[in-house]
Short mmCIF file of C-alpha atoms in Angstrom, two decimals:
data_model
loop_
_atom_site.label_atom_id
_atom_site.label_comp_id
_atom_site.label_asym_id
_atom_site.label_seq_id
_atom_site.Cartn_x
_atom_site.Cartn_y
_atom_site.Cartn_z
CA MET D 123 -21.04 -69.07 11.22
CA SER D 124 -23.67 -67.48 9.04
CA HIS D 125 -23.26 -67.39 5.27
CA HIS D 126 -24.30 -64.27 3.40
CA HIS D 127 -24.34 -63.79 -0.34
CA CYS D 128 -23.14 -60.38 -1.42
CA SER D 129 -21.62 -58.88 -4.54
CA GLY D 130 -18.28 -60.51 -3.75
CA GLY D 131 -19.81 -64.01 -3.83
CA CYS D 132 -20.19 -66.03 -0.66
CA THR D 133 -18.51 -64.71 2.49
CA THR D 134 -18.23 -66.34 5.87
CA GLN D 135 -18.97 -63.80 8.59
CA ILE D 136 -18.22 -64.21 12.30
CA SER D 137 -21.00 -62.76 14.44
CA LEU D 138 -20.40 -60.64 17.54
CA GLU D 139 -21.76 -63.48 19.70
CA GLU D 140 -19.29 -65.93 18.15
CA ALA D 141 -16.42 -63.48 18.54
CA LEU D 142 -17.12 -63.10 22.25
CA THR D 143 -16.79 -66.86 22.83
CA MET D 144 -13.73 -67.46 20.65
CA GLY D 145 -10.80 -69.39 22.20
CA ARG D 146 -7.27 -68.00 22.56
CA ASP D 147 -5.78 -69.97 19.64
CA LYS D 148 -8.50 -68.84 17.24
CA VAL D 149 -8.06 -65.20 18.32
CA LYS D 150 -4.32 -65.48 17.75
CA GLU D 151 -4.80 -67.14 14.38
CA LEU D 152 -7.15 -64.39 13.16
CA HIS D 153 -4.84 -61.62 14.41
CA THR D 154 -1.89 -63.26 12.69
CA HIS D 155 -3.79 -63.62 9.43
CA TYR D 156 -5.84 -60.40 9.27
CA LEU D 157 -4.12 -57.87 11.57
CA ASN D 158 -0.54 -57.06 12.60
CA ALA D 159 1.31 -60.41 12.48
CA SER D 160 4.68 -59.04 13.70
CA LEU D 161 2.96 -57.45 16.68
CA VAL D 162 1.42 -60.81 17.56
CA THR D 163 4.91 -62.36 17.47
CA LEU D 164 6.34 -59.56 19.59
CA LEU D 165 3.57 -59.88 22.19
CA SER D 166 3.79 -63.66 22.35
CA LEU D 167 7.56 -63.52 22.98
CA ILE D 168 6.88 -61.97 26.39
CA ASN D 169 3.55 -63.80 26.83
CA PHE D 170 1.64 -60.55 26.40
CA ASP D 171 -0.87 -62.30 24.14
CA THR D 172 -3.20 -63.40 26.95
CA PRO D 173 -6.79 -62.67 25.91
CA PHE D 174 -8.62 -60.85 28.69
CA VAL D 175 -12.35 -61.39 28.99
CA SER D 176 -13.46 -58.75 31.51
CA ALA D 177 -12.23 -55.58 33.11
CA GLN D 178 -13.30 -53.24 35.90
CA GLY D 179 -11.38 -50.36 37.45
CA VAL D 180 -7.68 -51.33 37.68
CA SER D 181 -8.39 -55.07 37.29
CA VAL D 182 -8.55 -57.16 34.13
CA PHE D 183 -9.38 -60.88 34.11
CA ASP D 184 -8.28 -63.71 31.82
CA GLU D 185 -10.33 -66.74 30.72
CA GLN D 186 -9.39 -68.62 33.91
CA GLY D 187 -10.73 -65.72 36.00
CA ARG D 188 -7.23 -64.69 37.16
CA GLU D 189 -6.88 -61.02 38.06
CA TYR D 190 -4.18 -58.79 36.56
CA LEU D 191 -3.56 -55.21 37.65
CA ASP D 192 -3.37 -52.68 34.82
CA PHE D 193 -0.56 -50.25 35.60
CA LEU D 194 -0.23 -49.25 31.96
CA GLY D 195 -3.65 -47.59 31.88
CA ALA D 196 -3.73 -47.44 28.06
CA TYR D 197 -0.89 -44.87 28.08
CA GLY D 198 -3.00 -42.44 30.07
CA ALA D 199 -6.38 -43.15 28.46
CA LEU D 200 -7.82 -44.94 31.50
CA ASN D 201 -7.72 -42.27 34.21
CA LEU D 202 -11.10 -43.55 35.44
CA GLY D 203 -10.19 -47.22 34.99
CA HIS D 204 -11.81 -49.84 32.80
CA ASN D 205 -15.56 -49.73 32.12
CA HIS D 206 -16.43 -47.12 34.71
CA PRO D 207 -20.11 -47.79 35.52
CA GLU D 208 -21.03 -44.08 35.47
CA ILE D 209 -19.45 -43.60 32.05
CA LEU D 210 -21.36 -46.62 30.71
CA ALA D 211 -24.55 -45.21 32.26
CA ALA D 212 -23.91 -41.85 30.57
CA LEU D 213 -23.81 -43.61 27.19
CA GLN D 214 -27.21 -45.15 28.00
CA GLN D 215 -28.61 -41.70 28.80
CA VAL D 216 -27.98 -40.49 25.26
CA GLN D 217 -28.72 -43.69 23.35
CA THR D 218 -31.89 -42.35 21.71
CA ARG D 219 -30.40 -38.94 20.80
CA PRO D 220 -29.08 -38.35 17.29
CA ASN D 221 -25.41 -39.30 17.50
CA LEU D 222 -24.10 -38.11 14.11
CA LEU D 223 -26.06 -35.17 12.79
CA GLN D 224 -23.95 -32.38 11.32
CA SER D 225 -26.91 -30.25 10.28
CA SER D 226 -27.73 -29.42 13.87
CA ILE D 227 -26.05 -28.17 17.04
CA SER D 228 -25.87 -30.54 20.00
CA ALA D 229 -26.59 -29.69 23.63
CA VAL D 230 -24.02 -32.23 24.83
CA SER D 231 -21.10 -30.79 22.84
CA ALA D 232 -22.18 -27.26 23.87
CA ALA D 233 -22.06 -28.18 27.56
CA LEU D 234 -18.71 -29.94 27.15
CA ALA D 235 -17.10 -26.95 25.39
CA HIS D 236 -18.42 -24.65 28.14
CA ASN D 237 -17.02 -26.88 30.90
CA LEU D 238 -13.61 -27.27 29.27
CA SER D 239 -13.30 -23.53 28.80
CA HIS D 240 -14.04 -22.90 32.48
CA LEU D 241 -11.45 -25.47 33.57
CA ALA D 242 -8.70 -24.51 31.14
CA PRO D 243 -5.85 -22.14 31.97
CA GLY D 244 -5.73 -18.55 30.69
CA SER D 245 -8.26 -17.36 28.16
CA LEU D 246 -8.72 -20.67 26.32
CA GLN D 247 -12.35 -20.44 25.28
CA ARG D 248 -13.16 -22.33 22.08
CA SER D 249 -13.03 -26.08 21.52
CA PHE D 250 -12.75 -28.21 18.42
CA PHE D 251 -13.73 -31.87 18.93
CA CYS D 252 -12.16 -34.81 17.11
CA ASN D 253 -11.38 -38.49 17.80
CA SER D 254 -7.77 -38.88 18.91
CA GLY D 255 -4.63 -37.17 20.16
CA ALA D 256 -3.01 -37.20 16.73
CA GLU D 257 -6.11 -35.51 15.27
CA ALA D 258 -6.05 -32.88 18.01
CA VAL D 259 -2.40 -32.17 17.13
CA GLU D 260 -3.20 -32.03 13.39
CA GLY D 261 -5.97 -29.53 14.10
CA ALA D 262 -3.67 -27.45 16.32
CA LEU D 263 -0.92 -27.31 13.67
CA LYS D 264 -3.38 -26.22 10.98
CA LEU D 265 -4.88 -23.63 13.32
CA ALA D 266 -1.42 -22.20 14.02
CA ARG D 267 -0.63 -21.88 10.31
CA ILE D 268 -3.87 -20.20 9.31
CA ALA D 269 -3.95 -17.88 12.34
CA THR D 270 -0.34 -16.68 12.06
CA GLY D 271 0.14 -16.85 8.29
CA ARG D 272 3.49 -18.56 9.00
CA THR D 273 4.50 -22.11 8.11
CA LYS D 274 7.37 -23.31 10.34
CA PHE D 275 6.95 -25.53 13.42
CA ILE D 276 9.42 -26.09 16.27
CA TYR D 277 9.24 -29.25 18.39
CA CYS D 278 11.45 -30.95 20.99
CA HIS D 279 13.84 -33.86 20.55
CA ASN D 280 12.49 -37.06 22.09
CA SER D 281 8.92 -35.77 21.97
CA PHE D 282 5.92 -37.76 20.83
CA HIS D 283 2.82 -36.14 19.31
CA GLY D 284 1.31 -38.89 17.18
CA LYS D 285 1.84 -40.91 14.04
CA SER D 286 -0.30 -39.17 11.39
CA PHE D 287 1.73 -37.06 8.94
CA GLY D 288 1.52 -33.67 10.64
CA ALA D 289 1.87 -35.03 14.17
CA LEU D 290 4.75 -37.28 13.07
CA SER D 291 6.50 -34.29 11.48
CA VAL D 292 6.75 -32.68 14.94
CA THR D 293 7.64 -35.92 16.78
CA GLY D 294 11.28 -35.97 17.86
CA ARG D 295 12.18 -39.58 17.15
CA GLU D 296 13.84 -40.51 13.87
CA LYS D 297 12.84 -44.19 14.14
CA TYR D 298 9.21 -43.22 13.47
CA GLN D 299 10.00 -40.52 10.90
CA ILE D 300 12.58 -41.99 8.53
CA PRO D 301 10.39 -44.52 6.68
CA PHE D 302 7.80 -41.83 5.86
CA ARG D 303 9.93 -38.91 4.71
CA PRO D 304 9.52 -36.35 3.25
CA LEU D 305 7.33 -35.11 6.07
CA LEU D 306 5.61 -31.78 6.63
CA SER D 307 8.18 -29.00 6.45
CA PRO D 308 9.55 -26.69 7.66
CA ALA D 309 9.63 -28.40 11.07
CA GLU D 310 12.73 -28.25 13.27
CA GLY D 311 13.68 -29.87 16.57
CA VAL D 312 15.33 -28.31 19.63
CA PRO D 313 16.47 -29.98 22.88
CA PHE D 314 13.67 -30.23 25.51
CA GLY D 315 14.37 -27.72 28.27
CA ASP D 316 16.80 -25.56 26.25
CA LEU D 317 15.49 -21.99 26.08
CA GLU D 318 18.47 -20.61 24.14
CA ALA D 319 18.02 -23.12 21.33
CA LEU D 320 14.32 -22.29 21.22
CA GLN D 321 14.94 -18.53 21.15
CA ALA D 322 17.45 -18.91 18.30
CA LYS D 323 14.70 -20.52 16.17
CA LEU D 324 11.88 -18.19 17.25
CA LYS D 325 13.74 -14.94 16.66
CA GLN D 326 13.74 -15.53 12.91
CA GLU D 327 10.04 -14.63 13.27
CA ASP D 328 8.89 -17.28 10.77
CA VAL D 329 7.62 -19.84 13.30
CA ALA D 330 3.87 -20.55 13.36
CA ALA D 331 4.05 -22.55 16.59
CA PHE D 332 6.19 -24.33 19.15
CA ILE D 333 4.61 -27.63 20.27
CA VAL D 334 5.62 -29.23 23.57
CA GLU D 335 4.51 -31.81 26.14
CA PRO D 336 4.53 -30.45 29.73
CA ILE D 337 6.11 -33.80 30.67
CA GLN D 338 7.54 -35.96 27.89
CA GLY D 339 5.69 -39.29 27.94
CA GLU D 340 7.24 -41.56 25.31
CA GLY D 341 10.57 -39.82 25.86
CA GLY D 342 10.78 -41.66 29.19
CA ILE D 343 8.67 -39.50 31.57
CA ILE D 344 10.96 -36.45 31.47
CA GLU D 345 10.06 -33.23 33.30
CA PRO D 346 11.54 -29.97 31.99
CA PRO D 347 13.53 -27.64 34.25
CA LYS D 348 11.37 -25.46 36.53
CA GLY D 349 10.09 -22.38 34.73
CA TYR D 350 10.96 -23.70 31.26
CA LEU D 351 7.40 -23.89 29.97
CA ALA D 352 6.41 -20.43 31.22
CA SER D 353 9.59 -18.89 29.74
CA ALA D 354 9.03 -20.72 26.44
CA LYS D 355 5.51 -19.28 26.29
CA LYS D 356 6.88 -15.75 26.87
CA LEU D 357 9.42 -16.23 24.07
CA CYS D 358 6.68 -17.43 21.74
CA SER D 359 4.58 -14.35 22.51
CA ARG D 360 7.57 -12.05 22.00
CA TYR D 361 8.26 -13.41 18.50
CA GLY D 362 4.67 -13.83 17.33
CA SER D 363 4.60 -17.65 17.50
CA LEU D 364 1.85 -19.72 19.11
CA PHE D 365 2.53 -22.04 22.05
CA ILE D 366 0.85 -25.45 21.71
CA ALA D 367 0.67 -27.58 24.86
CA ASP D 368 0.17 -31.26 24.06
CA GLU D 369 -1.67 -32.51 27.14
CA VAL D 370 -2.97 -35.67 25.47
CA GLN D 371 -1.18 -37.83 28.06
CA THR D 372 -0.73 -35.35 30.94
CA GLY D 373 -4.28 -33.99 30.96
CA ILE D 374 -7.49 -34.88 32.85
CA GLY D 375 -5.82 -35.12 36.29
CA ARG D 376 -2.94 -37.49 35.43
CA THR D 377 -0.20 -35.37 37.02
CA GLY D 378 -2.13 -34.16 40.08
CA THR D 379 -3.69 -31.05 38.53
CA PHE D 380 -6.47 -31.15 35.92
CA PHE D 381 -3.99 -29.86 33.32
CA ALA D 382 -0.23 -30.19 33.84
CA CYS D 383 0.14 -26.63 32.52
CA THR D 384 -1.60 -25.13 35.51
CA ALA D 385 1.07 -26.46 37.90
CA GLU D 386 3.60 -24.43 35.91
CA ASP D 387 1.38 -21.33 35.56
CA VAL D 388 1.49 -21.67 31.80
CA GLU D 389 -1.27 -20.30 29.58
CA PRO D 390 -0.98 -22.02 26.19
CA ASP D 391 -2.40 -20.51 23.01
CA ILE D 392 -3.63 -23.96 22.00
CA LEU D 393 -4.07 -26.99 24.24
CA CYS D 394 -4.50 -30.55 22.89
CA LEU D 395 -6.43 -33.22 24.77
CA ALA D 396 -7.53 -36.80 24.11
CA LYS D 397 -6.92 -40.20 25.77
CA SER D 398 -8.86 -40.04 29.07
CA LEU D 399 -11.21 -37.36 27.77
CA GLY D 400 -13.32 -40.26 26.44
CA GLY D 401 -13.65 -41.81 29.90
CA GLY D 402 -11.76 -44.94 28.86
CA VAL D 403 -14.70 -45.96 26.67
CA MET D 404 -14.92 -43.64 23.65
CA PRO D 405 -12.30 -42.30 21.23
CA MET D 406 -12.34 -38.56 21.93
CA GLY D 407 -9.98 -35.68 21.28
CA ALA D 408 -10.10 -31.90 21.41
CA TYR D 409 -8.05 -28.79 21.10
CA LEU D 410 -8.86 -25.56 22.90
CA THR D 411 -7.80 -22.10 21.82
CA THR D 412 -8.50 -18.44 22.55
CA ASP D 413 -11.35 -16.49 20.98
CA LYS D 414 -8.80 -14.22 19.29
CA ILE D 415 -6.86 -17.03 17.58
CA TRP D 416 -10.08 -18.78 16.61
CA ARG D 417 -11.39 -15.59 14.94
CA GLN D 418 -8.11 -15.06 13.07
CA ALA D 419 -8.35 -18.63 11.77
CA TYR D 420 -11.97 -19.58 11.23
CA GLY D 421 -13.90 -16.47 12.22
CA THR D 422 -15.88 -15.93 9.02
CA MET D 423 -18.61 -17.96 7.33
CA GLU D 424 -16.40 -18.71 4.34
CA LYS D 425 -13.65 -20.08 6.63
CA ALA D 426 -15.95 -21.81 9.13
CA LEU D 427 -15.75 -25.18 7.38
CA LEU D 428 -12.04 -25.30 6.56
CA HIS D 429 -11.32 -27.85 9.32
CA THR D 430 -14.06 -30.32 10.28
CA SER D 431 -14.50 -33.93 11.36
CA THR D 432 -17.37 -36.33 10.63
CA PHE D 433 -17.28 -38.04 14.02
CA GLY D 434 -15.83 -35.11 15.98
CA GLY D 435 -18.18 -33.94 18.72
CA ASN D 436 -20.61 -36.85 18.32
CA THR D 437 -23.15 -37.12 21.10
CA VAL D 438 -21.92 -40.37 22.62
CA ALA D 439 -18.26 -39.30 22.85
CA CYS D 440 -19.20 -35.90 24.27
CA ALA D 441 -21.48 -37.52 26.84
CA ALA D 442 -18.58 -39.73 27.97
CA ALA D 443 -16.30 -36.67 28.19
CA LEU D 444 -18.86 -34.61 30.09
CA LYS D 445 -19.30 -37.38 32.67
CA THR D 446 -15.52 -37.96 32.89
CA ILE D 447 -14.85 -34.35 33.85
CA GLU D 448 -17.70 -34.42 36.38
CA LEU D 449 -16.33 -37.58 38.05
CA ILE D 450 -12.73 -36.29 38.17
CA LEU D 451 -13.90 -33.07 39.84
CA ASN D 452 -16.54 -34.55 42.17
CA GLN D 453 -14.27 -37.31 43.45
CA ASN D 454 -11.42 -34.84 43.94
CA LEU D 455 -9.23 -37.15 41.87
CA CYS D 456 -6.62 -34.47 41.10
CA GLN D 457 -5.75 -34.06 44.77
CA GLU D 458 -5.91 -37.84 45.32
CA THR D 459 -3.56 -38.36 42.37
CA LYS D 460 -1.09 -35.87 43.84
CA GLU D 461 -1.11 -37.77 47.17
CA LYS D 462 -0.96 -41.28 45.68
CA GLY D 463 1.79 -40.11 43.33
CA SER D 464 4.01 -38.76 46.08
CA TYR D 465 3.45 -41.98 48.10
CA LEU D 466 4.35 -44.15 45.09
CA ILE D 467 7.39 -42.08 44.10
CA SER D 468 8.81 -42.02 47.65
CA GLN D 469 8.38 -45.82 47.96
CA LEU D 470 10.02 -46.32 44.55
CA ASN D 471 12.93 -44.11 45.63
CA ASN D 472 13.40 -46.41 48.63
CA LEU D 473 13.69 -49.36 46.23
CA LYS D 474 16.17 -47.38 44.15
CA LYS D 475 18.42 -46.97 47.20
CA LYS D 476 18.37 -50.74 47.78
CA TYR D 477 18.71 -52.01 44.21
CA PRO D 478 21.26 -50.53 41.80
CA LEU D 479 19.42 -52.09 38.82
CA LEU D 480 16.78 -49.37 39.33
CA LYS D 481 18.67 -46.35 38.03
CA ASP D 482 16.09 -43.54 38.22
CA VAL D 483 12.54 -42.77 39.32
CA ARG D 484 10.85 -39.83 37.61
CA GLY D 485 7.45 -38.25 37.24
CA ARG D 486 4.60 -36.34 38.79
CA GLY D 487 1.27 -37.57 40.08
CA LEU D 488 0.50 -41.00 38.63
CA MET D 489 2.69 -40.53 35.55
CA VAL D 490 5.86 -42.26 36.67
CA GLY D 491 8.88 -43.61 34.81
CA LEU D 492 11.35 -46.22 36.10
CA GLU D 493 14.68 -46.28 34.33
CA PHE D 494 16.78 -49.44 34.60
CA GLN D 495 20.54 -49.83 34.44
CA GLN D 496 21.88 -51.41 31.33
CA PRO D 497 23.25 -54.78 32.50
CA GLU D 498 26.62 -54.08 30.89
CA LYS D 499 27.43 -51.69 33.74
CA ASN D 500 27.83 -54.68 36.06
CA ALA D 501 29.91 -56.59 33.53
CA GLY D 502 31.66 -58.71 36.18
CA LYS D 503 28.45 -60.38 37.26
CA PHE D 504 26.90 -60.98 33.89
CA SER D 505 29.73 -61.14 31.37
CA LEU D 506 29.55 -64.95 31.15
CA LYS D 507 25.85 -64.87 30.61
CA PHE D 508 25.99 -62.33 27.81
CA THR D 509 28.10 -64.14 25.33
CA MET D 510 26.54 -62.92 22.12
CA ASN D 511 26.88 -59.28 21.17
CA VAL D 512 23.37 -59.13 19.81
CA VAL D 513 22.02 -60.44 23.11
CA ASN D 514 24.08 -57.89 24.97
CA LYS D 515 22.88 -55.03 22.80
CA LEU D 516 19.24 -56.04 23.00
CA ALA D 517 19.33 -56.74 26.72
CA GLN D 518 20.61 -53.22 27.13
CA GLU D 519 18.04 -51.75 24.83
CA TYR D 520 15.13 -53.81 26.10
CA MET D 521 15.90 -53.99 29.82
CA GLY D 522 12.53 -52.33 30.41
CA SER D 523 10.73 -55.00 28.42
CA LEU D 524 12.48 -57.81 30.33
CA VAL D 525 11.32 -56.27 33.61
CA ALA D 526 7.82 -55.70 32.19
CA GLY D 527 7.76 -59.35 31.12
CA GLU D 528 8.66 -60.50 34.63
CA LEU D 529 6.03 -58.26 36.24
CA PHE D 530 3.42 -59.63 33.86
CA ASN D 531 4.30 -63.34 33.87
CA LYS D 532 5.19 -63.78 37.53
CA HIS D 533 3.13 -61.10 39.23
CA ARG D 534 0.24 -60.45 36.82
CA ILE D 535 0.95 -56.73 36.65
CA ILE D 536 0.63 -55.00 33.28
CA THR D 537 3.21 -52.31 32.44
CA ALA D 538 5.17 -51.39 29.30
CA TYR D 539 8.24 -49.50 28.24
CA THR D 540 8.12 -46.01 26.73
CA LEU D 541 8.35 -45.88 22.92
CA ASN D 542 11.34 -43.55 22.68
CA ASN D 543 13.26 -45.12 25.57
CA PRO D 544 12.91 -48.92 25.98
CA ASN D 545 14.91 -48.84 29.24
CA VAL D 546 12.08 -46.95 30.93
CA ILE D 547 8.94 -48.64 32.21
CA ARG D 548 5.97 -46.37 32.65
CA ILE D 549 3.62 -46.63 35.61
CA GLU D 550 0.29 -45.00 34.69
CA PRO D 551 -2.49 -46.75 36.60
CA PRO D 552 -6.04 -45.42 36.63
CA LEU D 553 -6.33 -42.51 39.07
CA VAL D 554 -8.83 -44.62 41.03
CA VAL D 555 -6.03 -47.07 41.97
CA THR D 556 -6.04 -47.98 45.69
CA TYR D 557 -3.07 -47.83 48.07
CA GLU D 558 -3.41 -51.61 48.44
CA GLN D 559 -2.96 -51.97 44.66
CA LEU D 560 0.04 -49.61 44.71
CA ASP D 561 1.57 -51.79 47.44
CA ARG D 562 1.04 -54.90 45.28
CA LEU D 563 2.99 -53.21 42.49
CA LEU D 564 5.79 -52.21 44.88
CA ALA D 565 6.07 -55.74 46.30
CA ALA D 566 6.17 -57.25 42.80
CA LEU D 567 8.80 -54.79 41.67
CA GLU D 568 10.92 -55.48 44.74
CA SER D 569 10.72 -59.20 44.02
CA VAL D 570 11.87 -58.65 40.42
CA LEU D 571 14.73 -56.36 41.51
CA ALA D 572 15.84 -58.73 44.27
CA ASN D 573 15.92 -61.68 41.86
CA HIS D 574 17.14 -59.89 38.78
CA THR D 575 20.23 -62.09 38.34
CA GLY D 576 17.81 -64.95 37.84
CA PHE D 577 15.92 -63.41 34.97
CA LEU D 578 19.05 -61.97 33.43
CA SER D 579 20.55 -65.45 33.28
CA MET D 580 17.54 -66.43 31.17
CA VAL D 581 19.03 -64.04 28.65
CA GLY D 582 21.97 -66.42 28.49
CA SER D 583 19.79 -69.41 27.62
CA GLY D 584 16.24 -69.36 26.36
CA THR D 585 16.06 -65.67 25.76
CA LYS D 586 18.85 -65.77 23.18
CA SER D 587 16.49 -67.09 20.59
CA ILE D 588 13.75 -64.70 21.70
CA ILE D 589 16.03 -61.71 21.53
CA SER D 590 17.48 -62.59 18.17
CA ARG D 591 13.93 -62.98 16.91
CA MET D 592 13.13 -59.59 18.42
CA SER D 593 16.02 -58.02 16.54
CA LYS D 594 14.49 -59.26 13.29
CA ILE D 595 11.10 -57.78 14.15
CA LYS D 596 12.49 -54.35 15.00
#
């Protein structure tokens, strides 16, 4: 370690080179001391604290060189997989360009905005670039207020739009909201898929925007009824409210079309993007809107700087995004995703017929949710094993995490449960996943389902302590 004297006296700094060769225990110790200690505990309970040392495509490797398959895909941020060589090469191509230079206009962001506009549904024309999905949502909410002159937002129950104040205010899960109230108001929730409830709110004509995910991600991979999104958009137009489509997780090919909206023939007024827009390498977000809304909001020189971002639209992030879009289109990954998705979903439905523990299979393209039965339903089999109420409650609530733990520890497959519904595991592999890799997932899942009494009996013994510790962390 090198010692540097600075104003704060002597500090001990760890160099990048030292960090890259650090052992597992040291990594864990530093995380526990300087980062999120409870998260470290939570991850180590299900052995999710393995440090991985390299990654390529769908594969990640631990220190022993063992391969794990990433079916979590960073919640939809790895549509092109880990460390895509052409994305890394794109970063090299711009490495001598100015990266952060606000007093100029960049060719790379210009090209990206042009390309997004030509891909996007309807008359979405103008882009604003930022660094994350939550920031894209914040920008969209502010745009809706200034463009309409109204203040109220409508969102859906069980939705997820981010954890910054504005995005959290329109996220339909109390668990994330309660500790931070009062939030941005007025903001009101309606049931996802319920047009009457939406119309009742909109017809007061005080709503700036309705924000909605085309498929709810954290809600447990929930698709709305057919025609819901298009009808919701018509209602918004009728009552002078803007329709914001949050495609942060569904965008960039994830559901089998470049945007999920296009499958439903929906033309949003504002569309939010992030996650895979950065090619799995850079933090990158954007919202798109129409020329008309943009002009209403920021169309004069005095209003041009009302919403800006220091890092938004930087050269490196835009280069990654430009190359990402090119690869998705050139490799026909939307169509491939549609085909792989229908293969995966039909195979999963076969497993569902064989194993009652698998309660439901949902999704579109490679955005798939598996919902598990709560073990209580089969009380006869397991009642002896679930003696403690707390164990029972948590096994119900965390069935998804128990299955995810089995997939990880026994089969080296990375998945995770959805934030708003811990009984649902999400399957969101990179779109470049092979059929052979999909078959490895299916075989692993079948093995877990076939032997589920085995891992549920763990709940009776060793997992008691784990689960009671989990209840304290919650």
